[in-house]
Structures are given as C-alpha cells and as structure tokens.
Short mmCIF file of C-alpha atoms and ligand atoms in Angstrom, two decimals:
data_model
loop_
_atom_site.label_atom_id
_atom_site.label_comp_id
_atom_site.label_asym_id
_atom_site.label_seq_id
_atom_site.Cartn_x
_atom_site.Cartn_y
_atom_site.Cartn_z
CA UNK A 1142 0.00 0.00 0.00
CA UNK A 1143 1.24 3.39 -1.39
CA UNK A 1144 1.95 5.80 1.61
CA UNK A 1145 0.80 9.27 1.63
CA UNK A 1146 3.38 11.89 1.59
CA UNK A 1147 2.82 14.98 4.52
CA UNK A 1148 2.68 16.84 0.81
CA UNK A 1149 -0.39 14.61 0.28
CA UNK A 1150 -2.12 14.51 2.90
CA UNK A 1151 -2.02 18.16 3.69
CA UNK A 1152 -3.95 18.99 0.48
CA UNK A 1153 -6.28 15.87 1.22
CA UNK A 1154 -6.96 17.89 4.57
CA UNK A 1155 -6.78 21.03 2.56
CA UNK A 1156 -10.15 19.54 0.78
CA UNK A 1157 -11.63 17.96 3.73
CA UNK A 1158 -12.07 20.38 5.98
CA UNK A 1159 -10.47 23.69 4.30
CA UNK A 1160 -8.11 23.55 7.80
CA UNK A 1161 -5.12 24.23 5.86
CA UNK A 1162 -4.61 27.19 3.79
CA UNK A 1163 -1.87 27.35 1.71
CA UNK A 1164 0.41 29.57 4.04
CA UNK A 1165 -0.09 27.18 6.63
CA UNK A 1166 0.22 24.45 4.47
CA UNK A 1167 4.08 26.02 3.41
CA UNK A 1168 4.66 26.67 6.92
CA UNK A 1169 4.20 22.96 8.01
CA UNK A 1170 6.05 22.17 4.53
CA UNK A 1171 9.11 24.84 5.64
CA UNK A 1172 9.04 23.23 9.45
CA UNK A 1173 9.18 19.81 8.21
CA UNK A 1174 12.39 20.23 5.88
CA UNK A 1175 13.93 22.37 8.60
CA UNK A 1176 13.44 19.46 11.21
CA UNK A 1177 14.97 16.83 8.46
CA UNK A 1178 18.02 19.66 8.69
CA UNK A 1179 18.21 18.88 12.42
CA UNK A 1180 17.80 14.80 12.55
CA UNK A 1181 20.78 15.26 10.04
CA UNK A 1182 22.85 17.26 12.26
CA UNK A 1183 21.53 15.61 15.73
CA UNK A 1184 22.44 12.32 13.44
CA UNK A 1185 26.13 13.13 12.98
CA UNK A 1186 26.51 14.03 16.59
CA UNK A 1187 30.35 13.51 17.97
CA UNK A 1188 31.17 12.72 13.98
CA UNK A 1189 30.39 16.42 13.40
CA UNK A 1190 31.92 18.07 16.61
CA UNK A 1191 28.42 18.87 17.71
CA UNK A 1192 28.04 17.58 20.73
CA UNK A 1193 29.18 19.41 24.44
CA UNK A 1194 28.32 22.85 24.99
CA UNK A 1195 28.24 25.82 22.98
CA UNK A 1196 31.50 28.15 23.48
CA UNK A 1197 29.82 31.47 25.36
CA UNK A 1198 31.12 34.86 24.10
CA UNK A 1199 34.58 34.11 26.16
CA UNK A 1200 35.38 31.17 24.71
CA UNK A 1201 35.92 29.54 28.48
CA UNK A 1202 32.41 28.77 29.33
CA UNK A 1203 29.37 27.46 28.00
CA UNK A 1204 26.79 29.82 26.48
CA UNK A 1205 23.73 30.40 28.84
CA UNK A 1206 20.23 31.03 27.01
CA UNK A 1207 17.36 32.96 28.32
CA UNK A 1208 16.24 30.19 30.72
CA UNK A 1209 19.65 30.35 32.36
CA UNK A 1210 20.44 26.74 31.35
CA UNK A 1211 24.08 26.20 29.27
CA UNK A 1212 23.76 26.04 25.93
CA UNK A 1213 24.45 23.05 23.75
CA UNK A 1214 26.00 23.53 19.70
CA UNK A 1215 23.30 21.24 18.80
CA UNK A 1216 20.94 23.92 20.52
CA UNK A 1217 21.91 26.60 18.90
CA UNK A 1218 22.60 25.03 15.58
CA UNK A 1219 18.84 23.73 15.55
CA UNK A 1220 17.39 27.59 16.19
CA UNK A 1221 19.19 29.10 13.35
CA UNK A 1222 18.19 25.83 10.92
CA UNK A 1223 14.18 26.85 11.61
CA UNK A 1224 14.68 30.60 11.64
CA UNK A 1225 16.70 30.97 7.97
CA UNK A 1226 13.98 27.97 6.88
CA UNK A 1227 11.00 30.19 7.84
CA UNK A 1228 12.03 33.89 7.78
CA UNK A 1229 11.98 34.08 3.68
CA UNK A 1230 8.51 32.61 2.77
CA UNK A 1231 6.18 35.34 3.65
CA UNK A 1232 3.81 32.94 5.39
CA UNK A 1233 5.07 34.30 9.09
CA UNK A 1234 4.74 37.63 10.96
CA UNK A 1235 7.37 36.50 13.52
CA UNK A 1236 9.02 33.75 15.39
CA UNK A 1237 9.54 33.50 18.77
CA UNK A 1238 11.78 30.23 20.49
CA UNK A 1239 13.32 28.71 23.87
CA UNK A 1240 16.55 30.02 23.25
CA UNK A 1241 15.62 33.53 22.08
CA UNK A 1242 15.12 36.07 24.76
CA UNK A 1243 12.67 38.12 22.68
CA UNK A 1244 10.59 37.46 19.47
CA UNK A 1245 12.30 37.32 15.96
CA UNK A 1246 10.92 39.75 13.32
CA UNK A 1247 10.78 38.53 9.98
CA UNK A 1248 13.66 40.92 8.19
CA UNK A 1249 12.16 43.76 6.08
CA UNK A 1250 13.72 42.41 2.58
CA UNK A 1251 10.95 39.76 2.79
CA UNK A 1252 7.45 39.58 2.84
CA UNK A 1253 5.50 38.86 5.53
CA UNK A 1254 2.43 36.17 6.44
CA UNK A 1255 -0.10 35.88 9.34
CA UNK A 1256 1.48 33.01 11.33
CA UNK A 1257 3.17 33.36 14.64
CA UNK A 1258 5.62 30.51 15.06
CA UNK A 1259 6.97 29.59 18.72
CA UNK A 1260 9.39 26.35 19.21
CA UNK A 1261 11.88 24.35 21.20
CA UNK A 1262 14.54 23.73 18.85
CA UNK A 1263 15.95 20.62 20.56
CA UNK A 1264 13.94 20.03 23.12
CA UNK A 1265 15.70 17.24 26.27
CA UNK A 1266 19.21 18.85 24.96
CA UNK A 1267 20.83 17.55 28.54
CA UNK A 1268 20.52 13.60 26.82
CA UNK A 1269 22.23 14.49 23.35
CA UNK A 1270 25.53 13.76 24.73
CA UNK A 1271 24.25 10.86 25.88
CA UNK A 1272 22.92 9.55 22.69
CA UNK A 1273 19.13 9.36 24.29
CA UNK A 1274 16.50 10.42 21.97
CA UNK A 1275 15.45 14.37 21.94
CA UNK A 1276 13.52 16.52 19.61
CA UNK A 1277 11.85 19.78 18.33
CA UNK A 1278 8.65 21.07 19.65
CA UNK A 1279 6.75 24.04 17.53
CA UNK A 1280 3.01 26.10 17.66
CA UNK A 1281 1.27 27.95 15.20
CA UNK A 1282 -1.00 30.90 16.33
CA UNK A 1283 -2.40 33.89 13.83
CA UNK A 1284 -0.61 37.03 14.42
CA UNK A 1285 -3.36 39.16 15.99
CA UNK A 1286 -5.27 42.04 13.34
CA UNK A 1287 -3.30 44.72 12.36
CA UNK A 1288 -0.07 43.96 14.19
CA UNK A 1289 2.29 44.59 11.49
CA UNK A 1290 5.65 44.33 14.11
CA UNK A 1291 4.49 42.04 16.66
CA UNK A 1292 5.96 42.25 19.55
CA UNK A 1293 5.83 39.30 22.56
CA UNK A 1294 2.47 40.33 23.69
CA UNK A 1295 1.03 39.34 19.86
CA UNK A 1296 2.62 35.84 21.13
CA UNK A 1297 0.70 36.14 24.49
CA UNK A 1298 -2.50 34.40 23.21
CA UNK A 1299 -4.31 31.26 25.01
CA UNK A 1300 -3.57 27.61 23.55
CA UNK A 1301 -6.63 26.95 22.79
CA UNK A 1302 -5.94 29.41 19.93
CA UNK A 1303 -3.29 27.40 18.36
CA UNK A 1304 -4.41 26.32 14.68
CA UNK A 1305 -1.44 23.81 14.49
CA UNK A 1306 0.85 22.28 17.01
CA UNK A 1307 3.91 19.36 16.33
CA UNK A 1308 6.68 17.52 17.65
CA UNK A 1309 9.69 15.31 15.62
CA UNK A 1310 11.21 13.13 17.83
CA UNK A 1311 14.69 11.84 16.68
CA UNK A 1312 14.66 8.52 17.90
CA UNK A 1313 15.65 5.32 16.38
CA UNK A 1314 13.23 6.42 13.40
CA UNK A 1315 12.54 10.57 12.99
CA UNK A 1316 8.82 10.83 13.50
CA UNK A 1317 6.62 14.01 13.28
CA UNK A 1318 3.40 14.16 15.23
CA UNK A 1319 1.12 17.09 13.56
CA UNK A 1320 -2.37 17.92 14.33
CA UNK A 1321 -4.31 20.79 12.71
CA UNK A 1322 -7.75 20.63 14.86
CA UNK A 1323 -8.71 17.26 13.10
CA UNK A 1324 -6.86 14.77 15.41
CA UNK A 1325 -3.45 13.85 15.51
CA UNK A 1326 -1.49 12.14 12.86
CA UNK A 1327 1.99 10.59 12.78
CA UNK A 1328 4.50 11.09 9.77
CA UNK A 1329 8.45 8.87 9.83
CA UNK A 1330 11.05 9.69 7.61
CA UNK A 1331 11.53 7.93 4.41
CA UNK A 1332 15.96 8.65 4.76
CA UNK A 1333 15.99 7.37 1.20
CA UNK A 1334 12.81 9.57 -0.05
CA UNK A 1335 14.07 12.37 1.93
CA UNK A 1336 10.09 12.96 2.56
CA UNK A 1337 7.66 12.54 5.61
CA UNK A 1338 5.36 9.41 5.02
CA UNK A 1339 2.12 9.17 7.04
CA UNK A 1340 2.15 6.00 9.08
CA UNK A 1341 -0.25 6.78 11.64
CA UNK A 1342 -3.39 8.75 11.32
CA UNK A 1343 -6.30 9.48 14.42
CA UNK A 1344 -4.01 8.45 16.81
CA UNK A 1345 -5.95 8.17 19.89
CA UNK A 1346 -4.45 7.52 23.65
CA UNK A 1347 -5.92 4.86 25.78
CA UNK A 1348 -8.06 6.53 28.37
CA UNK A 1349 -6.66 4.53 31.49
CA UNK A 1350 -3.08 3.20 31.52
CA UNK A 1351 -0.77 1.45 34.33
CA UNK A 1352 2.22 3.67 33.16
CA UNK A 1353 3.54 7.06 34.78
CA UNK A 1354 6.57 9.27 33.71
CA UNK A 1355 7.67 11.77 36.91
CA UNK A 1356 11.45 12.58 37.83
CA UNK A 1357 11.01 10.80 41.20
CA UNK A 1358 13.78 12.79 42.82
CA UNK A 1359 11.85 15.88 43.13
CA UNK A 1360 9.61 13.75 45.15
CA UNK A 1361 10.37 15.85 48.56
CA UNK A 1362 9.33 19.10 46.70
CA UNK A 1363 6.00 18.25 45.52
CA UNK A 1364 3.04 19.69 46.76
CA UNK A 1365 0.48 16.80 49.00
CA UNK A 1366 -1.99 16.06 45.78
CA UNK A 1367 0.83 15.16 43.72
CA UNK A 1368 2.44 13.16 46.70
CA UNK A 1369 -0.84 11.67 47.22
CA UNK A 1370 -0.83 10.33 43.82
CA UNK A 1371 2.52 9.19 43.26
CA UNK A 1372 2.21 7.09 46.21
CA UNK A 1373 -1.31 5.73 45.76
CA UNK A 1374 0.38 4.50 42.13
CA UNK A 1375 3.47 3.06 43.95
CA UNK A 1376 1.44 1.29 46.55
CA UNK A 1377 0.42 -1.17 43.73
CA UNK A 1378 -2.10 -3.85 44.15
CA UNK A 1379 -1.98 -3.84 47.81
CA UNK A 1380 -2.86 0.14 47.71
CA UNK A 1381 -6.24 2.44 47.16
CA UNK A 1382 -5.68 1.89 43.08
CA UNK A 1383 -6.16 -2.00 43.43
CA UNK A 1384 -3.36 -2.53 40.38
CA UNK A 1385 0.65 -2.22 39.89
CA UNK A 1386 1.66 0.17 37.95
CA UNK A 1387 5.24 0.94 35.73
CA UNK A 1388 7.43 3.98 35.31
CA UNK A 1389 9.36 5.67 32.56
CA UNK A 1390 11.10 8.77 32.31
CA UNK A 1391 13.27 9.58 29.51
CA UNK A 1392 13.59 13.40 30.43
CA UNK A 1393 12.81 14.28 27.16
CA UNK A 1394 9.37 15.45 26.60
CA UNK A 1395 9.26 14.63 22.67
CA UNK A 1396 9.62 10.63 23.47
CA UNK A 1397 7.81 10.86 26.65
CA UNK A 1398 4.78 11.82 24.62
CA UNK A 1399 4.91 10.15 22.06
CA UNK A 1400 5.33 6.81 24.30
CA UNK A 1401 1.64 8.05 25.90
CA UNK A 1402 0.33 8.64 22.52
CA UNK A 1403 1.55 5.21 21.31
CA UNK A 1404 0.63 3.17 24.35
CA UNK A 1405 -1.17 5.42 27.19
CA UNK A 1406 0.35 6.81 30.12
CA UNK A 1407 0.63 9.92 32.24
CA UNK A 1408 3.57 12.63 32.50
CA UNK A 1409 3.91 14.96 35.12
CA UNK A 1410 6.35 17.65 35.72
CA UNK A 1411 4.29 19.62 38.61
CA UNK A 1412 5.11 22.91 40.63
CA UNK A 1413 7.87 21.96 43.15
CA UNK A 1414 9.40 23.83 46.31
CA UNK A 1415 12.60 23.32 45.44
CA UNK A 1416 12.03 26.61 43.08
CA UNK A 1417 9.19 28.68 44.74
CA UNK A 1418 9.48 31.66 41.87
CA UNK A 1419 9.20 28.67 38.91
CA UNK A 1420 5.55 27.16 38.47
CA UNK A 1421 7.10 24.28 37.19
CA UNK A 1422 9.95 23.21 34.92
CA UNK A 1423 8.29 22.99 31.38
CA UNK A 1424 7.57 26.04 29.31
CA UNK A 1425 3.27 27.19 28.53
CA UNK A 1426 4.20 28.67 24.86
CA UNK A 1427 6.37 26.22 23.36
CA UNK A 1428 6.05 23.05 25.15
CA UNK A 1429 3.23 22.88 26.94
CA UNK A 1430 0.76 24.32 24.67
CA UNK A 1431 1.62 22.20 21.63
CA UNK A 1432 1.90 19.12 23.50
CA UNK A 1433 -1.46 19.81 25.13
CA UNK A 1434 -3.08 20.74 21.94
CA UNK A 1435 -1.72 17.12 20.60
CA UNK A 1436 -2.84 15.10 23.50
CA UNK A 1437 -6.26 16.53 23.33
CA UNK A 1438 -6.93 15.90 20.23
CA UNK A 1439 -6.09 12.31 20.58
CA UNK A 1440 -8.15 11.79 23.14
CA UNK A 1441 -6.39 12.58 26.53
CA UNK A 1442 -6.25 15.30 28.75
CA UNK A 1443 -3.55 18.07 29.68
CA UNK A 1444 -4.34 20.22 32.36
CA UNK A 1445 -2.02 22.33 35.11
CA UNK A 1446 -3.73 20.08 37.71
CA UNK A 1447 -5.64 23.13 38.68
CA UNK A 1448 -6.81 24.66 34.78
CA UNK A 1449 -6.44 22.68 30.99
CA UNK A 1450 -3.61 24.21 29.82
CA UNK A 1451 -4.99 25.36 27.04
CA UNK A 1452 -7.29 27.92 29.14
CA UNK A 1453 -4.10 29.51 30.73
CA UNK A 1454 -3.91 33.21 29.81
CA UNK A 1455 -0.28 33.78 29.38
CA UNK A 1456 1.63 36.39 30.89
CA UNK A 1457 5.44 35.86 29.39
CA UNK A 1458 6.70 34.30 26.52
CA UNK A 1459 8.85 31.48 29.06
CA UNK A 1460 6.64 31.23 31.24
CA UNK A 1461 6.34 28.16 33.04
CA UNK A 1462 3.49 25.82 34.10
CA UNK A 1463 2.85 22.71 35.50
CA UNK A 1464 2.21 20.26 33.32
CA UNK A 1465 -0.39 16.96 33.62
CA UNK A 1466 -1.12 15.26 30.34
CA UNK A 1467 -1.68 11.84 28.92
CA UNK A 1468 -4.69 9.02 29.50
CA UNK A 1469 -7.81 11.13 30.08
CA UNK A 1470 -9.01 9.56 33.42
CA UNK A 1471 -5.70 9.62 35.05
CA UNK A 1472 -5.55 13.01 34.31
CA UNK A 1473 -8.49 13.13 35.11
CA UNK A 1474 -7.77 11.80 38.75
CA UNK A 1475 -5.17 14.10 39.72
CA UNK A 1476 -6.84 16.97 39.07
CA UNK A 1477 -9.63 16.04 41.79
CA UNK A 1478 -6.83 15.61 43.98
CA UNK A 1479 -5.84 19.07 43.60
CA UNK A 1480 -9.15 20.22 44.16
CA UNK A 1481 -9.94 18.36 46.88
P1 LIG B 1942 16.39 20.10 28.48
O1 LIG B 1942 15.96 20.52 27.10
O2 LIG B 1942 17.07 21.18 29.25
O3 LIG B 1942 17.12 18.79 28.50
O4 LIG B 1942 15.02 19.86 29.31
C1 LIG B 1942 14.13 18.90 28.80
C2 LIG B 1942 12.81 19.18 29.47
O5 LIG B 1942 12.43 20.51 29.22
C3 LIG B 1942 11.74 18.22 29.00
O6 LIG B 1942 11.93 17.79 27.70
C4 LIG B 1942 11.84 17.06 29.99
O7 LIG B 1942 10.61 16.40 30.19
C5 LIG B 1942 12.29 17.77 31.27
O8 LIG B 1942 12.94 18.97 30.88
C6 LIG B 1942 13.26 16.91 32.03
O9 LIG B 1942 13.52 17.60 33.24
P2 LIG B 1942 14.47 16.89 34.33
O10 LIG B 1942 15.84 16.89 33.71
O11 LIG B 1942 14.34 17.77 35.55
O12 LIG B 1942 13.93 15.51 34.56
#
C-alpha cells in the first residue's frame, strides 16, 4: 500500500475540511524540511563536533540562554536551521523560540504572512551527549489584526488558539506528530525519499493506563496532591488503586509523549518547592501548549492540575506551568486531587 506523503495529505486535509490554507500548508512544509536539517545534524553528533556545549562569548564557558540553562551547539545550531527555513517565505509575521530572549521579526527584505511561530529547537538537549533520543517542539497561532511588528504580547495568546501544534522526535526512526484541529497524525522519515510518510493517522491515547513518567527525585518538593498520587500509584495492588503500575522517564518530553500517545500513560512535571518563583519546569508557549493541543486531540487530557492548559492566559513568553497530560481519566484523577 502506497503511503501518503505529509505533501499529500495536507492537500487531502486542505479539501476535507479547508483547515489548511496554503500559508499554513508552506509553513508545516518549511518546518518539516527544517526538522529533516536537524535529525541530520543531531544524526552526525560527535562525527560532526556537535556535541558538548556551545562556546559562550569568552570562549571559556558554556553559552547560557534565556532560561539560564548552558547552551548546547546542537541547541543553537537547531534555532538558526528553523529561523533561515521560515524567515523568507512570507507565510510568518514573527518567530519566537526557547533560546531567544525576545521574538524574531521577519527581516524587512521579505514579505510577511499571518502566522506566529513559537518552538523548542531541541527540546531534552541535557541527553544528546548521551545519545538518548530528543527533539523539536513548535506552535502555530495567527498574528493578531493589524499587528504589522508584533511584539511578545502578539505571542501572548491562550492555547486553545493554536491552529497547528507538532513535535519530531529523533529517535531510532525521525517521527513528526502534527495535528491541525482534526486529530493527531503521525508522519516517519523515508531517509531514502528524503520525505515525511504518514504512518499513523487518528491516533488516539488509551483513556486509562498502568504507566507514569515523573522525575522521582523531586519527590520531597511536591506539593500533597501530587504526593498523594505518586504514592497511591506506587502502593500497587496492595494500595487504594487495586493494580501495579510501571514507570518511565526519559527526560525528554518529545519521546515521553509520544510513548503516551503510542501506548497510554501519564507525564507529570508539577510545581515543586525546590524553586518557589518557577511554576514548574516545562515552558506554557512552546512546550506545553503544543503538546497539550496534541494530546487533546487524541483523546487525553492536559491540564495544570488546577486549569487545561490550554485555558491559561499567558503572561510571558517562558513562562512556566505545570504540566499533567496523557490518559484522560488519570488526568483526570489528579486533578480532583488538587481540588480536593
Ligand atoms: P532540556 O531541554 O534542558 O534537557 O530539558 C528537557 C525538558 O524541558 C523536558 O523535555 C523534559 O521532560 C524535562 O525537561 C526533564 O527535566 P528533568 O531533567 O528535571 O527531569
């Protein structure tokens, strides 16, 4: 059986449900080259001198980005790739990404569009050097009307306003997750096509699941609903929850996710003491909101364990929230814990 291309399918959904005009459909196109760019590079790894940590301005140290965390090449190297893929097409009004302290305007030799795009180049950059799977995370909101030099605050808009959200994990096989508002579809790279195939469409996530993902050693910070839940799960058969239940944690959000949308499960990377002035590790714009988008529309839930993510007004560009996502009544669960 013939696979469709992303190409493809994106003008099948172009005449399905008229979801995808055709600057969004070149954006996704533009993205999707960009992130083959990166599996090359994140590929080649120690063959290409690109792993460790990108030389700050001194030479000595490493770089450090906005979020204060050292910069690897590979970071760094994946930014650039998707802002000189996207700034030439005319299909975006700006970009805005984790390692970019402000948004980046589109320069004034080239048109313009009325996308806003916001990504994590290489998102779980602490396991490249490790040879552990990581990825790139990205959203697509409309620039608001009549902002013709948007600024963060044109960035500032609720998920639940996204009109496209996607991950790539590079993994054993590069796969891009993608949904537009009409579920969520799966696309691996053909190396020897050089193109996206689609090998899973409507993926949905099992609505109960005996799997968590948590970095157990923050365990002392969390706050009791979380610690209530955690050990309810690790209780097992002889606990409240009747059943035994497995863990995973790869530490990189791209394969964690994907795992949940493959096979169920629940992530959580809640608020913790241990930082009072961070609500969490993960980022709303660029990590959270995509991902929750995704997980929605296959079926699960995503939610701060207080408010769906996708309801959260933002107030900052990195911003961070707690994050809760994967099989819908495990989600589901926690939540009433936290309002309880
Ligand atoms: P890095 O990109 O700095 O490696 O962070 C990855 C991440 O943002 C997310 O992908 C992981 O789920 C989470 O952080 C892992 O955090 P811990 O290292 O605290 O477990």
């Amino acid at each position: 059986m013939k696979r469709a291309t992303l190409t493809r399918f994106l003008i099948d959904e172009q005449y399905k449900h008229q979801s995808v005009p055709s600057d969004l459909r070149l954006l996704i196109e533009v993205v999707s080259r960009a992130i083959k760019a990166i599996s090359i590079n994140v590929g080649k790894g120690a063959l290409a001198g690109l792993l460790g940590e990108h030389a700050g301005a001194g030479g000595a140290n490493a770089a450090i980005n906005v979020q204060g965390e050292a910069q690897k090449k590979l970071d760094v190297i994946a930014n650039e790739i998707l802002l000189e893929a996207n700034e030439w097409g005319g299909h975006l009004a700006a970009m805005a990404s984790e390692e970019m302290e402000g948004p980046h305007a589109i320069p004034h030799r080239y048109p313009k569009g009325e996308y806003l795009l916001l990504f994590d180049p290489l998102d779980g950059s602490s396991n490249i050097d490790v040879n552990v799977s990581v990825g790139t995370i990205f959203s697509v909101l409309k620039c608001p009307e009549g902002v013709t030099e948007p600024t963060a605050d044109a960035f500032l808009q609720p998920g639940s306003k996204q009109v496209c959200a996607g991950f790539a994990v590079f993994g054993p096989s590069t796969v891009l997750v993608l949904t537009l508002g009409n579920g969520v579809h799966a696309f691996t790279l053909d190396r020897e096509l050089g193109s996206f195939v689609l090998t899973q469409e409507h993926i949905r996530i099992p609505e109960d699941t005996k799997e968590f993902a948590i970095n157990m050693s923050n365990m002392r910070f969390w706050e009791p609903p979380m610690k209530r839940y955690i050990d309810e799960l690790l209780a097992g058969k002889t606990g409240p929850r009747g059943q035994d239940f497995n863990m995973r944690w790869v530490a990189s959000m791209v394969a964690d996710v994907h795992r949940i949308l493959t096979r169920g499960g629940i992530f959580m990377y809640p608020r913790d003491t241990k930082d009072p002035g961070k609500a969490g590790r993960l980022r709303l714009m660029y990590e959270a909101n995509p991902m929750a988008m995704i997980v929605e529309q296959a079926g699960g839930g995503a939610s701060t364990g207080l408010t769906r993510i996708l309801d959260v007004q933002p107030t900052g560009l990195h911003q961070r929230v707690p994050v809760v996502l994967g099989s819908k009544n495990e989600v589901a669960r926690v939540v009433s814990y936290h309002q309880s």
